[in-house]
């Protein structure tokens, strides 16, 4: 199964071991955003390229795991979940964490 993990950028360190456990179960995780290392906010051009990349990964996945434990006001993970709900994820969305 192909999985995309959507979460807050601040959750990256906490979600990497989750990705590793999902992969250890034999699944493919396409969340390449987890491996970004720049300490600075992306430029507009970089943010656009990241968004295009992430949307492509969501459209390829079977399941999107939406992590809602950490909060922020940006709404990126919520947008990604919306894309998945609208047919991006072939088998659906699994929310992990509180309803927001």
mmCIF file of N, CA and C in Angstrom:
data_model
loop_
_atom_site.group_PDB
_atom_site.id
_atom_site.type_symbol
_atom_site.label_atom_id
_atom_site.label_comp_id
_atom_site.label_asym_id
_atom_site.label_seq_id
_atom_site.Cartn_x
_atom_site.Cartn_y
_atom_site.Cartn_z
ATOM 1 N N UNK A 1 0.840 -1.160 0.000
ATOM 2 C CA UNK A 1 0.000 0.000 0.000
ATOM 3 C C UNK A 1 0.896 1.237 0.000
ATOM 4 N N UNK A 2 0.468 2.268 -0.702
ATOM 5 C CA UNK A 2 1.205 3.532 -0.760
ATOM 6 C C UNK A 2 0.543 4.515 0.201
ATOM 7 N N UNK A 3 1.335 5.087 1.110
ATOM 8 C CA UNK A 3 0.826 5.933 2.189
ATOM 9 C C UNK A 3 1.450 7.316 2.093
ATOM 10 N N UNK A 4 0.641 8.336 2.374
ATOM 11 C CA UNK A 4 1.139 9.697 2.531
ATOM 12 C C UNK A 4 0.810 10.140 3.944
ATOM 13 N N UNK A 5 1.788 10.674 4.658
ATOM 14 C CA UNK A 5 1.574 11.177 6.015
ATOM 15 C C UNK A 5 1.542 12.696 5.938
ATOM 16 N N UNK A 6 0.400 13.286 6.330
ATOM 17 C CA UNK A 6 0.238 14.737 6.347
ATOM 18 C C UNK A 6 0.287 15.202 7.794
ATOM 19 N N UNK A 7 1.086 16.220 8.053
ATOM 20 C CA UNK A 7 1.187 16.751 9.403
ATOM 21 C C UNK A 7 1.833 18.116 9.392
ATOM 22 N N UNK A 8 1.890 18.740 10.537
ATOM 23 C CA UNK A 8 2.528 20.043 10.676
ATOM 24 C C UNK A 8 4.041 19.899 10.495
ATOM 25 N N UNK A 9 4.651 20.910 9.894
ATOM 26 C CA UNK A 9 6.106 20.879 9.710
ATOM 27 C C UNK A 9 6.823 20.722 11.045
ATOM 28 N N UNK A 10 6.238 21.277 12.093
ATOM 29 C CA UNK A 10 6.837 21.170 13.417
ATOM 30 C C UNK A 10 6.817 19.732 13.948
ATOM 31 N N UNK A 11 6.029 18.879 13.339
ATOM 32 C CA UNK A 11 5.891 17.478 13.763
ATOM 33 C C UNK A 11 6.870 16.554 13.050
ATOM 34 N N UNK A 12 7.685 17.099 12.172
ATOM 35 C CA UNK A 12 8.563 16.285 11.315
ATOM 36 C C UNK A 12 9.387 15.273 12.119
ATOM 37 N N UNK A 13 10.048 15.718 13.170
ATOM 38 C CA UNK A 13 10.908 14.809 13.952
ATOM 39 C C UNK A 13 10.086 13.697 14.599
ATOM 40 N N UNK A 14 8.882 14.002 15.037
ATOM 41 C CA UNK A 14 8.019 12.992 15.663
ATOM 42 C C UNK A 14 7.451 12.024 14.631
ATOM 43 N N UNK A 15 7.223 12.498 13.404
ATOM 44 C CA UNK A 15 6.589 11.664 12.379
ATOM 45 C C UNK A 15 7.572 10.779 11.607
ATOM 46 N N UNK A 16 8.844 11.110 11.601
ATOM 47 C CA UNK A 16 9.818 10.262 10.896
ATOM 48 C C UNK A 16 9.822 8.829 11.429
ATOM 49 N N UNK A 17 9.830 8.604 12.757
ATOM 50 C CA UNK A 17 9.758 7.223 13.243
ATOM 51 C C UNK A 17 8.436 6.543 12.883
ATOM 52 N N UNK A 18 7.364 7.306 12.782
ATOM 53 C CA UNK A 18 6.077 6.740 12.344
ATOM 54 C C UNK A 18 6.220 6.245 10.912
ATOM 55 N N UNK A 19 6.816 7.070 10.055
ATOM 56 C CA UNK A 19 7.068 6.661 8.672
ATOM 57 C C UNK A 19 7.890 5.384 8.631
ATOM 58 N N UNK A 20 8.925 5.323 9.465
ATOM 59 C CA UNK A 20 9.795 4.149 9.473
ATOM 60 C C UNK A 20 9.028 2.888 9.883
ATOM 61 N N UNK A 21 8.119 3.024 10.848
ATOM 62 C CA UNK A 21 7.317 1.866 11.285
ATOM 63 C C UNK A 21 6.351 1.419 10.196
ATOM 64 N N UNK A 22 5.747 2.387 9.497
ATOM 65 C CA UNK A 22 4.833 2.041 8.399
ATOM 66 C C UNK A 22 5.606 1.321 7.297
ATOM 67 N N UNK A 23 6.804 1.810 6.986
ATOM 68 C CA UNK A 23 7.629 1.149 5.971
ATOM 69 C C UNK A 23 8.065 -0.237 6.424
ATOM 70 N N UNK A 24 8.345 -0.397 7.712
ATOM 71 C CA UNK A 24 8.752 -1.707 8.233
ATOM 72 C C UNK A 24 7.630 -2.733 8.097
ATOM 73 N N UNK A 25 6.402 -2.256 7.995
ATOM 74 C CA UNK A 25 5.253 -3.151 7.793
ATOM 75 C C UNK A 25 5.074 -3.517 6.323
ATOM 76 N N UNK A 26 5.967 -3.029 5.455
ATOM 77 C CA UNK A 26 5.927 -3.384 4.051
ATOM 78 C C UNK A 26 5.236 -2.380 3.155
ATOM 79 N N UNK A 27 4.877 -1.211 3.676
ATOM 80 C CA UNK A 27 4.200 -0.196 2.876
ATOM 81 C C UNK A 27 5.211 0.827 2.358
ATOM 82 N N UNK A 28 4.832 1.526 1.309
ATOM 83 C CA UNK A 28 5.637 2.604 0.757
ATOM 84 C C UNK A 28 5.089 3.924 1.277
ATOM 85 N N UNK A 29 5.952 4.773 1.807
ATOM 86 C CA UNK A 29 5.542 6.091 2.290
ATOM 87 C C UNK A 29 6.151 7.143 1.373
ATOM 88 N N UNK A 30 5.295 7.979 0.786
ATOM 89 C CA UNK A 30 5.748 8.977 -0.171
ATOM 90 C C UNK A 30 5.942 10.366 0.422
ATOM 91 N N UNK A 31 5.876 10.534 1.686
ATOM 92 C CA UNK A 31 5.942 11.854 2.323
ATOM 93 C C UNK A 31 7.367 12.396 2.333
ATOM 94 N N UNK A 32 7.844 12.835 1.173
ATOM 95 C CA UNK A 32 9.216 13.312 1.088
ATOM 96 C C UNK A 32 9.428 14.597 1.873
ATOM 97 N N UNK A 33 8.361 15.315 2.223
ATOM 98 C CA UNK A 33 8.485 16.527 3.035
ATOM 99 C C UNK A 33 9.131 16.224 4.387
ATOM 100 N N UNK A 34 9.016 14.975 4.841
ATOM 101 C CA UNK A 34 9.601 14.604 6.127
ATOM 102 C C UNK A 34 11.130 14.709 6.120
ATOM 103 N N UNK A 35 11.730 14.663 4.943
ATOM 104 C CA UNK A 35 13.189 14.692 4.844
ATOM 105 C C UNK A 35 13.750 16.080 4.553
ATOM 106 N N UNK A 36 12.901 17.100 4.466
ATOM 107 C CA UNK A 36 13.400 18.460 4.259
ATOM 108 C C UNK A 36 14.145 18.902 5.504
ATOM 109 N N UNK A 37 15.267 19.594 5.308
ATOM 110 C CA UNK A 37 16.113 19.942 6.440
ATOM 111 C C UNK A 37 16.385 21.432 6.583
ATOM 112 N N UNK A 38 15.902 22.259 5.700
ATOM 113 C CA UNK A 38 16.204 23.692 5.767
ATOM 114 C C UNK A 38 15.601 24.319 7.017
ATOM 115 N N UNK A 39 16.409 25.038 7.805
ATOM 116 C CA UNK A 39 15.886 25.683 9.016
ATOM 117 C C UNK A 39 15.115 26.967 8.703
ATOM 118 N N UNK A 40 15.246 27.470 7.471
ATOM 119 C CA UNK A 40 14.602 28.721 7.082
ATOM 120 C C UNK A 40 13.291 28.462 6.352
ATOM 121 N N UNK A 41 12.349 29.385 6.455
ATOM 122 C CA UNK A 41 11.120 29.240 5.664
ATOM 123 C C UNK A 41 11.470 29.221 4.177
ATOM 124 N N UNK A 42 10.744 28.451 3.386
ATOM 125 C CA UNK A 42 11.053 28.381 1.960
ATOM 126 C C UNK A 42 10.719 29.696 1.247
ATOM 127 N N UNK A 43 11.425 29.946 0.161
ATOM 128 C CA UNK A 43 11.065 31.073 -0.698
ATOM 129 C C UNK A 43 9.737 30.746 -1.366
ATOM 130 N N UNK A 44 9.132 31.725 -1.998
ATOM 131 C CA UNK A 44 7.865 31.494 -2.691
ATOM 132 C C UNK A 44 8.022 30.419 -3.767
ATOM 133 N N UNK A 45 9.120 30.464 -4.498
ATOM 134 C CA UNK A 45 9.365 29.475 -5.554
ATOM 135 C C UNK A 45 9.530 28.073 -4.968
ATOM 136 N N UNK A 46 10.265 27.982 -3.852
ATOM 137 C CA UNK A 46 10.450 26.682 -3.200
ATOM 138 C C UNK A 46 9.116 26.157 -2.664
ATOM 139 N N UNK A 47 8.339 27.022 -2.044
ATOM 140 C CA UNK A 47 7.043 26.606 -1.496
ATOM 141 C C UNK A 47 6.135 26.089 -2.613
ATOM 142 N N UNK A 48 6.141 26.750 -3.750
ATOM 143 C CA UNK A 48 5.334 26.307 -4.898
ATOM 144 C C UNK A 48 5.797 24.931 -5.371
ATOM 145 N N UNK A 49 7.103 24.738 -5.486
ATOM 146 C CA UNK A 49 7.637 23.442 -5.924
ATOM 147 C C UNK A 49 7.298 22.345 -4.916
ATOM 148 N N UNK A 50 7.398 22.647 -3.622
ATOM 149 C CA UNK A 50 7.034 21.666 -2.590
ATOM 150 C C UNK A 50 5.557 21.306 -2.688
ATOM 151 N N UNK A 51 4.711 22.299 -2.905
ATOM 152 C CA UNK A 51 3.266 22.046 -2.988
ATOM 153 C C UNK A 51 2.936 21.151 -4.177
ATOM 154 N N UNK A 52 3.533 21.425 -5.320
ATOM 155 C CA UNK A 52 3.308 20.593 -6.508
ATOM 156 C C UNK A 52 3.767 19.168 -6.249
ATOM 157 N N UNK A 53 4.936 19.027 -5.640
ATOM 158 C CA UNK A 53 5.464 17.699 -5.313
ATOM 159 C C UNK A 53 4.520 16.965 -4.359
ATOM 160 N N UNK A 54 4.109 17.635 -3.281
ATOM 161 C CA UNK A 54 3.251 17.007 -2.273
ATOM 162 C C UNK A 54 1.900 16.605 -2.870
ATOM 163 N N UNK A 55 1.313 17.460 -3.692
ATOM 164 C CA UNK A 55 0.025 17.118 -4.316
ATOM 165 C C UNK A 55 0.165 15.903 -5.233
ATOM 166 N N UNK A 56 1.278 15.804 -5.935
ATOM 167 C CA UNK A 56 1.528 14.622 -6.767
ATOM 168 C C UNK A 56 1.625 13.360 -5.938
ATOM 169 N N UNK A 57 2.268 13.454 -4.788
ATOM 170 C CA UNK A 57 2.382 12.297 -3.904
ATOM 171 C C UNK A 57 1.015 11.905 -3.352
ATOM 172 N N UNK A 58 0.199 12.890 -3.007
ATOM 173 C CA UNK A 58 -1.144 12.597 -2.484
ATOM 174 C C UNK A 58 -1.994 11.919 -3.543
ATOM 175 N N UNK A 59 -1.881 12.369 -4.774
ATOM 176 C CA UNK A 59 -2.680 11.765 -5.860
ATOM 177 C C UNK A 59 -2.223 10.349 -6.184
ATOM 178 N N UNK A 60 -1.014 9.997 -5.762
ATOM 179 C CA UNK A 60 -0.477 8.663 -6.010
ATOM 180 C C UNK A 60 -0.800 7.689 -4.878
ATOM 181 N N UNK A 61 -1.066 8.215 -3.690
ATOM 182 C CA UNK A 61 -1.205 7.339 -2.521
ATOM 183 C C UNK A 61 -2.538 6.589 -2.489
ATOM 184 N N UNK A 62 -2.521 5.507 -1.745
ATOM 185 C CA UNK A 62 -3.747 4.753 -1.469
ATOM 186 C C UNK A 62 -4.447 5.311 -0.239
ATOM 187 N N UNK A 63 -3.664 5.691 0.777
ATOM 188 C CA UNK A 63 -4.201 6.178 2.048
ATOM 189 C C UNK A 63 -3.391 7.389 2.500
ATOM 190 N N UNK A 64 -4.097 8.410 2.986
ATOM 191 C CA UNK A 64 -3.446 9.552 3.610
ATOM 192 C C UNK A 64 -3.685 9.465 5.107
ATOM 193 N N UNK A 65 -2.604 9.506 5.877
ATOM 194 C CA UNK A 65 -2.703 9.554 7.335
ATOM 195 C C UNK A 65 -2.568 11.018 7.732
ATOM 196 N N UNK A 66 -3.612 11.560 8.359
ATOM 197 C CA UNK A 66 -3.638 12.961 8.779
ATOM 198 C C UNK A 66 -3.331 13.042 10.264
ATOM 199 N N UNK A 67 -2.158 13.574 10.602
ATOM 200 C CA UNK A 67 -1.748 13.735 11.992
ATOM 201 C C UNK A 67 -2.219 15.104 12.477
ATOM 202 N N UNK A 68 -3.039 15.132 13.535
ATOM 203 C CA UNK A 68 -3.585 16.402 14.042
ATOM 204 C C UNK A 68 -3.138 16.711 15.465
ATOM 205 N N UNK A 69 -2.116 16.056 15.950
ATOM 206 C CA UNK A 69 -1.695 16.270 17.330
ATOM 207 C C UNK A 69 -1.134 17.671 17.571
ATOM 208 N N UNK A 70 -0.288 18.155 16.683
ATOM 209 C CA UNK A 70 0.298 19.486 16.851
ATOM 210 C C UNK A 70 -0.539 20.506 16.077
ATOM 211 N N UNK A 71 -0.583 21.723 16.594
ATOM 212 C CA UNK A 71 -1.408 22.753 15.957
ATOM 213 C C UNK A 71 -0.542 23.832 15.315
ATOM 214 N N UNK A 72 -1.082 24.437 14.281
ATOM 215 C CA UNK A 72 -0.533 25.645 13.669
ATOM 216 C C UNK A 72 -1.662 26.311 12.885
ATOM 217 N N UNK A 73 -1.405 27.461 12.366
ATOM 218 C CA UNK A 73 -2.443 28.222 11.665
ATOM 219 C C UNK A 73 -2.297 28.193 10.146
ATOM 220 N N UNK A 74 -1.362 27.402 9.617
ATOM 221 C CA UNK A 74 -1.105 27.432 8.178
ATOM 222 C C UNK A 74 -2.132 26.669 7.358
ATOM 223 N N UNK A 75 -2.591 25.532 7.833
ATOM 224 C CA UNK A 75 -3.618 24.781 7.123
ATOM 225 C C UNK A 75 -3.147 23.883 6.001
ATOM 226 N N UNK A 76 -1.844 23.668 5.885
ATOM 227 C CA UNK A 76 -1.331 22.830 4.805
ATOM 228 C C UNK A 76 -1.816 21.396 4.889
ATOM 229 N N UNK A 77 -1.740 20.794 6.056
ATOM 230 C CA UNK A 77 -2.162 19.388 6.192
ATOM 231 C C UNK A 77 -3.660 19.250 5.966
ATOM 232 N N UNK A 78 -4.433 20.270 6.369
ATOM 233 C CA UNK A 78 -5.874 20.228 6.151
ATOM 234 C C UNK A 78 -6.194 20.317 4.652
ATOM 235 N N UNK A 79 -5.436 21.147 3.939
ATOM 236 C CA UNK A 79 -5.605 21.234 2.488
ATOM 237 C C UNK A 79 -5.265 19.890 1.842
ATOM 238 N N UNK A 80 -4.170 19.289 2.292
ATOM 239 C CA UNK A 80 -3.776 17.982 1.748
ATOM 240 C C UNK A 80 -4.853 16.937 2.007
ATOM 241 N N UNK A 81 -5.452 16.958 3.195
ATOM 242 C CA UNK A 81 -6.543 16.020 3.492
ATOM 243 C C UNK A 81 -7.725 16.267 2.575
ATOM 244 N N UNK A 82 -8.016 17.537 2.288
ATOM 245 C CA UNK A 82 -9.103 17.858 1.371
ATOM 246 C C UNK A 82 -8.865 17.300 -0.017
ATOM 247 N N UNK A 83 -7.619 17.397 -0.483
ATOM 248 C CA UNK A 83 -7.278 16.815 -1.791
ATOM 249 C C UNK A 83 -7.483 15.304 -1.757
ATOM 250 N N UNK A 84 -7.077 14.680 -0.660
ATOM 251 C CA UNK A 84 -7.237 13.228 -0.529
ATOM 252 C C UNK A 84 -8.715 12.845 -0.474
ATOM 253 N N UNK A 85 -9.521 13.606 0.271
ATOM 254 C CA UNK A 85 -10.959 13.331 0.342
ATOM 255 C C UNK A 85 -11.617 13.477 -1.019
ATOM 256 N N UNK A 86 -11.084 14.364 -1.842
ATOM 257 C CA UNK A 86 -11.663 14.628 -3.154
ATOM 258 C C UNK A 86 -11.151 13.652 -4.216
ATOM 259 N N UNK A 87 -10.715 12.492 -3.788
ATOM 260 C CA UNK A 87 -10.300 11.468 -4.740
ATOM 261 C C UNK A 87 -8.802 11.311 -4.878
ATOM 262 N N UNK A 88 -8.015 12.113 -4.167
ATOM 263 C CA UNK A 88 -6.566 11.992 -4.267
ATOM 264 C C UNK A 88 -6.057 10.681 -3.702
ATOM 265 N N UNK A 89 -6.603 10.267 -2.567
ATOM 266 C CA UNK A 89 -6.223 8.993 -1.956
ATOM 267 C C UNK A 89 -7.249 7.949 -2.365
ATOM 268 N N UNK A 90 -6.787 6.884 -2.968
ATOM 269 C CA UNK A 90 -7.704 5.879 -3.517
ATOM 270 C C UNK A 90 -8.550 5.170 -2.458
ATOM 271 N N UNK A 91 -7.999 4.979 -1.250
ATOM 272 C CA UNK A 91 -8.720 4.244 -0.210
ATOM 273 C C UNK A 91 -9.156 5.111 0.960
ATOM 274 N N UNK A 92 -8.819 6.409 0.938
ATOM 275 C CA UNK A 92 -9.338 7.287 1.960
ATOM 276 C C UNK A 92 -8.305 7.932 2.857
ATOM 277 N N UNK A 93 -8.836 8.547 3.923
ATOM 278 C CA UNK A 93 -8.051 9.319 4.872
ATOM 279 C C UNK A 93 -8.246 8.747 6.255
ATOM 280 N N UNK A 94 -7.161 8.625 6.992
ATOM 281 C CA UNK A 94 -7.207 8.156 8.379
ATOM 282 C C UNK A 94 -6.671 9.271 9.258
ATOM 283 N N UNK A 95 -7.530 9.844 10.108
ATOM 284 C CA UNK A 95 -7.091 10.887 11.034
ATOM 285 C C UNK A 95 -6.542 10.246 12.300
ATOM 286 N N UNK A 96 -5.382 10.729 12.722
ATOM 287 C CA UNK A 96 -4.773 10.289 13.959
ATOM 288 C C UNK A 96 -4.581 11.536 14.814
ATOM 289 N N UNK A 97 -5.319 11.609 15.915
ATOM 290 C CA UNK A 97 -5.250 12.781 16.768
ATOM 291 C C UNK A 97 -6.631 13.399 16.931
ATOM 292 N N UNK A 98 -6.682 14.522 17.640
ATOM 293 C CA UNK A 98 -7.966 15.154 17.920
ATOM 294 C C UNK A 98 -8.590 15.785 16.684
ATOM 295 N N UNK A 99 -9.907 15.891 16.715
ATOM 296 C CA UNK A 99 -10.636 16.600 15.666
ATOM 297 C C UNK A 99 -10.337 18.080 15.790
ATOM 298 N N UNK A 100 -10.044 18.724 14.699
ATOM 299 C CA UNK A 100 -9.721 20.168 14.725
ATOM 300 C C UNK A 100 -10.690 20.922 13.846
#
